[in-house]
CSV table of C-alpha atoms and ligand atoms in Angstrom, one decimal:
chain,number,residue,atom,x,y,z
A,1,UNK,CA,86.8,90.9,108.9
A,2,UNK,CA,88.2,93.5,106.4
A,3,UNK,CA,89.1,96.9,107.8
A,4,UNK,CA,88.3,100.1,106.0
A,5,UNK,CA,89.7,103.5,106.9
A,6,UNK,CA,87.4,106.2,105.5
A,7,UNK,CA,89.0,109.8,105.3
A,8,UNK,CA,86.1,112.1,104.8
A,9,UNK,CA,85.3,115.4,106.5
A,10,UNK,CA,81.6,115.7,105.5
A,11,UNK,CA,80.0,114.2,108.4
A,12,UNK,CA,76.8,113.0,106.8
A,13,UNK,CA,78.8,111.3,104.0
A,14,UNK,CA,81.2,109.6,106.5
A,15,UNK,CA,78.3,108.4,108.5
A,16,UNK,CA,76.5,107.1,105.5
A,17,UNK,CA,79.7,105.3,104.5
A,18,UNK,CA,80.2,103.8,107.7
A,19,UNK,CA,76.7,102.6,108.2
A,20,UNK,CA,76.7,101.0,104.7
A,21,UNK,CA,80.0,99.3,105.0
A,22,UNK,CA,79.3,98.1,108.4
A,23,UNK,CA,76.0,96.7,106.9
A,24,UNK,CA,78.3,94.7,104.4
A,25,UNK,CA,80.5,93.4,107.2
A,26,UNK,CA,83.4,95.8,107.2
A,27,UNK,CA,85.0,97.1,110.2
A,28,UNK,CA,85.3,100.9,109.5
A,29,UNK,CA,87.2,103.7,111.0
A,30,UNK,CA,86.5,107.2,110.2
A,31,UNK,CA,89.0,110.2,110.2
A,32,UNK,CA,88.0,113.7,109.2
A,33,UNK,CA,91.4,115.1,108.2
A,34,UNK,CA,94.3,113.7,106.2
A,35,UNK,CA,96.6,114.3,109.0
A,36,UNK,CA,94.7,112.2,111.3
A,37,UNK,CA,94.6,109.4,108.6
A,38,UNK,CA,98.5,109.5,108.3
A,39,UNK,CA,98.7,109.3,112.1
A,40,UNK,CA,96.4,106.3,112.2
A,41,UNK,CA,98.2,104.6,109.4
A,42,UNK,CA,101.7,105.3,110.7
A,43,UNK,CA,100.7,103.9,114.2
A,44,UNK,CA,99.8,100.4,112.6
A,45,UNK,CA,100.8,100.2,109.0
A,46,UNK,CA,98.9,96.8,108.7
A,47,UNK,CA,95.6,97.9,110.5
A,48,UNK,CA,93.7,98.5,107.3
A,49,UNK,CA,92.9,96.6,104.2
A,50,UNK,CA,91.4,99.4,102.1
A,51,UNK,CA,91.4,103.2,102.5
A,52,UNK,CA,88.6,105.3,101.0
A,53,UNK,CA,90.3,108.9,100.7
A,54,UNK,CA,88.3,112.0,99.8
A,55,UNK,CA,90.3,114.6,97.8
A,56,UNK,CA,88.7,117.6,99.3
A,57,UNK,CA,89.9,117.7,103.0
A,58,UNK,CA,90.6,120.5,105.4
A,59,UNK,CA,94.3,120.9,105.6
A,60,UNK,CA,96.3,118.4,103.8
A,61,UNK,CA,94.2,117.4,100.6
A,62,UNK,CA,93.8,113.9,99.6
A,63,UNK,CA,96.5,114.2,96.9
A,64,UNK,CA,99.1,115.1,99.5
A,65,UNK,CA,97.9,112.4,101.9
A,66,UNK,CA,98.1,109.9,99.1
A,67,UNK,CA,101.7,110.7,98.1
A,68,UNK,CA,102.8,111.0,101.8
A,69,UNK,CA,101.4,107.5,102.3
A,70,UNK,CA,103.2,105.9,99.3
A,71,UNK,CA,106.3,107.9,100.1
A,72,UNK,CA,106.5,106.4,103.5
A,73,UNK,CA,106.0,102.8,102.1
A,74,UNK,CA,102.3,102.6,102.9
A,75,UNK,CA,100.9,100.5,100.1
A,76,UNK,CA,97.3,99.6,101.3
A,77,UNK,CA,95.0,99.7,98.4
A,78,UNK,CA,93.4,103.1,98.2
A,79,UNK,CA,90.3,104.5,96.5
A,80,UNK,CA,90.0,108.1,96.0
A,81,UNK,CA,86.8,110.1,95.9
A,82,UNK,CA,87.2,113.1,93.4
A,83,UNK,CA,84.9,115.7,92.3
A,84,UNK,CA,82.9,115.3,89.1
A,85,UNK,CA,83.8,117.3,86.1
A,86,UNK,CA,87.6,117.3,87.2
A,87,UNK,CA,89.1,114.5,85.1
A,88,UNK,CA,92.6,115.7,85.7
A,89,UNK,CA,92.0,115.0,89.5
A,90,UNK,CA,91.7,111.3,88.6
A,91,UNK,CA,95.0,111.4,87.0
A,92,UNK,CA,96.6,113.5,89.6
A,93,UNK,CA,95.2,110.9,92.2
A,94,UNK,CA,96.7,107.9,90.3
A,95,UNK,CA,99.9,109.9,90.0
A,96,UNK,CA,100.0,110.2,93.8
A,97,UNK,CA,99.6,106.6,94.1
A,98,UNK,CA,95.9,105.8,94.1
A,99,UNK,CA,94.6,102.5,93.1
A,100,UNK,CA,91.2,103.3,92.0
A,101,UNK,CA,88.8,106.4,92.1
A,102,UNK,CA,85.1,107.2,92.1
A,103,UNK,CA,83.6,110.7,91.2
A,104,UNK,CA,81.2,112.3,93.6
A,105,UNK,CA,78.3,111.9,94.0
A,106,UNK,CA,78.6,108.1,93.7
A,107,UNK,CA,76.4,105.1,93.9
A,108,UNK,CA,76.9,103.3,97.1
A,109,UNK,CA,76.8,99.9,95.3
A,110,UNK,CA,79.6,100.9,93.0
A,111,UNK,CA,81.7,101.9,95.8
A,112,UNK,CA,81.3,98.7,97.6
A,113,UNK,CA,81.9,96.8,94.4
A,114,UNK,CA,85.1,98.7,93.9
A,115,UNK,CA,86.2,98.2,97.5
A,116,UNK,CA,85.5,94.3,97.0
A,117,UNK,CA,87.7,94.5,93.8
A,118,UNK,CA,90.7,96.1,95.7
A,119,UNK,CA,90.3,93.6,98.5
A,120,UNK,CA,90.2,90.8,96.1
A,121,UNK,CA,93.4,91.9,94.4
A,122,UNK,CA,95.1,92.0,97.7
A,123,UNK,CA,93.8,88.6,98.6
A,124,UNK,CA,95.4,87.1,95.4
A,125,UNK,CA,98.4,89.0,96.4
A,126,UNK,CA,98.7,87.5,99.8
A,127,UNK,CA,97.9,84.1,98.6
A,128,UNK,CA,100.5,84.0,95.8
A,129,UNK,CA,103.2,85.1,98.5
A,130,UNK,CA,102.0,82.4,100.7
A,131,UNK,CA,101.7,79.5,98.3
A,132,UNK,CA,104.1,76.6,99.3
A,133,UNK,CA,107.0,76.0,96.9
A,134,UNK,CA,105.6,72.5,96.0
A,135,UNK,CA,102.7,74.0,93.9
A,136,UNK,CA,104.1,77.1,92.4
A,137,UNK,CA,101.4,79.1,90.5
A,138,UNK,CA,102.5,80.2,87.1
A,139,UNK,CA,104.3,83.4,88.0
A,140,UNK,CA,103.2,86.5,86.4
A,141,UNK,CA,106.7,88.0,85.8
A,142,UNK,CA,108.2,89.9,82.9
A,143,UNK,CA,111.9,90.0,82.6
A,144,UNK,CA,113.8,92.6,80.5
A,145,UNK,CA,117.7,93.0,81.2
A,146,UNK,CA,118.7,92.8,84.7
A,147,UNK,CA,115.0,93.9,85.7
A,148,UNK,CA,112.0,92.1,86.3
A,149,UNK,CA,108.3,93.0,87.0
A,150,UNK,CA,106.4,90.8,89.2
A,151,UNK,CA,102.6,91.5,88.5
A,152,UNK,CA,101.3,89.3,91.3
A,153,UNK,CA,103.4,90.8,94.0
A,154,UNK,CA,103.4,94.4,92.3
A,155,UNK,CA,107.1,94.4,92.6
A,156,UNK,CA,109.6,95.8,90.3
A,157,UNK,CA,113.2,94.3,90.7
A,158,UNK,CA,116.3,96.0,89.6
A,159,UNK,CA,119.3,94.0,90.3
A,160,UNK,CA,119.3,93.5,93.9
A,161,UNK,CA,116.7,96.3,94.7
A,162,UNK,CA,112.9,96.0,94.9
A,163,UNK,CA,110.5,98.7,94.3
A,164,UNK,CA,106.7,98.2,95.3
A,165,UNK,CA,104.5,99.2,92.5
A,166,UNK,CA,100.8,100.5,93.0
A,167,UNK,CA,98.3,98.8,90.8
A,168,UNK,CA,98.1,101.7,88.5
A,169,UNK,CA,101.8,101.8,88.0
A,170,UNK,CA,101.7,98.0,87.3
A,171,UNK,CA,98.9,98.5,84.8
A,172,UNK,CA,100.7,101.2,83.0
A,173,UNK,CA,103.9,99.0,82.8
A,174,UNK,CA,101.9,96.1,81.7
A,175,UNK,CA,100.3,98.1,79.0
A,176,UNK,CA,103.7,99.4,77.7
A,177,UNK,CA,105.2,95.8,77.9
A,178,UNK,CA,102.1,94.4,75.9
A,179,UNK,CA,103.1,96.8,73.1
A,180,UNK,CA,106.8,96.0,73.4
A,181,UNK,CA,108.6,98.0,70.6
A,182,UNK,CA,105.6,99.8,69.4
A,183,UNK,CA,104.7,103.5,70.1
A,184,UNK,CA,101.6,104.1,72.1
A,185,UNK,CA,99.8,107.3,72.3
A,186,UNK,CA,98.8,109.1,75.5
A,187,UNK,CA,95.2,109.1,74.5
A,188,UNK,CA,95.2,105.5,73.9
A,189,UNK,CA,96.8,104.8,77.3
A,190,UNK,CA,94.2,107.1,78.9
A,191,UNK,CA,91.5,105.1,77.4
A,192,UNK,CA,92.7,101.6,77.8
A,193,UNK,CA,94.6,101.9,81.2
A,194,UNK,CA,92.5,104.5,83.0
A,195,UNK,CA,89.4,104.0,81.1
A,196,UNK,CA,89.0,107.7,80.7
A,197,UNK,CA,87.4,109.1,77.6
A,198,UNK,CA,86.8,112.5,78.7
A,199,UNK,CA,88.8,115.5,77.4
A,200,UNK,CA,91.6,114.9,79.7
A,201,UNK,CA,95.0,116.5,79.8
A,202,UNK,CA,97.1,113.6,78.5
A,203,UNK,CA,100.2,115.0,79.8
A,204,UNK,CA,99.3,113.9,83.3
A,205,UNK,CA,100.4,110.6,82.1
A,206,UNK,CA,103.9,111.9,82.1
A,207,UNK,CA,104.1,111.7,85.8
A,208,UNK,CA,103.7,108.2,85.7
A,209,UNK,CA,106.4,107.7,83.3
A,210,UNK,CA,108.7,109.9,85.3
A,211,UNK,CA,108.3,107.7,88.1
A,212,UNK,CA,108.7,104.4,86.3
A,213,UNK,CA,111.9,105.8,84.7
A,214,UNK,CA,113.2,106.5,88.0
A,215,UNK,CA,112.9,102.9,88.9
A,216,UNK,CA,113.8,101.3,85.6
A,217,UNK,CA,116.3,103.4,84.1
A,218,UNK,CA,120.0,103.4,84.9
A,219,UNK,CA,119.9,107.1,83.8
A,220,UNK,CA,116.3,108.4,84.0
A,221,UNK,CA,117.5,111.5,81.7
A,222,UNK,CA,118.6,109.1,78.9
A,223,UNK,CA,115.9,106.4,79.0
A,224,UNK,CA,116.6,103.2,77.2
A,225,UNK,CA,113.6,101.2,78.1
A,226,UNK,CA,110.8,103.8,78.3
A,227,UNK,CA,111.2,106.1,75.4
A,228,UNK,CA,109.5,109.2,74.5
A,229,UNK,CA,108.0,109.4,70.8
A,230,UNK,CA,107.6,113.0,70.2
A,231,UNK,CA,104.1,114.0,69.3
A,232,UNK,CA,102.7,110.6,70.1
A,233,UNK,CA,103.5,109.2,73.5
A,234,UNK,CA,105.8,106.4,74.5
A,235,UNK,CA,107.5,103.4,73.3
A,236,UNK,CA,108.6,100.4,75.6
A,237,UNK,CA,111.8,98.6,74.4
A,238,UNK,CA,112.5,95.4,76.4
A,239,UNK,CA,115.8,94.9,74.5
A,240,UNK,CA,117.0,98.3,73.4
A,241,UNK,CA,120.3,97.1,72.2
A,242,UNK,CA,118.7,95.0,69.4
A,243,UNK,CA,117.8,98.2,67.4
A,244,UNK,CA,121.0,100.2,68.2
B,301,CA,CA1,85.3,116.3,101.6
């Protein structure tokens, strides 16, 4: 049975979520503050399969909770509930490490579908890690220089170091890699990676790039793989030496 942690301070909404998720066969725990959620996750990092995290919470808000979770190496798939009409909150949530989002008020059926999607992704992940060596699946790995991205395991390997990626970080990286050598605009990335068409502050993408550079680049101040294209956006170069 999949376990869902719901972090929501509005009692009626939390109760409604619990009721409906339990009806779908999930085991649900509710906390009404971010601090309590962090405690629960710290006590047993493997206790939950999905977290539903509200942005507006008393005390620590959802963004802080999200980044603290990721900072502490807690990579449970997390869906954030953001306020309608604040598209920048969506990007702020993703930048903090969220995997998905819904704006309030939301349709319960959609929420359940999103949770299923996150669980499915997690299942694939676990399965690909436990597959016996005799029948290896075609690995979804991209290598460049002394680095590689494993899109199945959501891992970035740089020499002997391994960095876990959130789904969104992996999506951004995949998008850049798919356009290897070509400039991609922030607006296009917003549309195609985040599915955001609203009038969003495209600079929010830059937070993602800063983090990816921190993993990928030997000197993040002088990037060689993830380049800034002035006035446009970014360009990924798998083999930067070829053009120099
Ligand atoms: Ca709330």
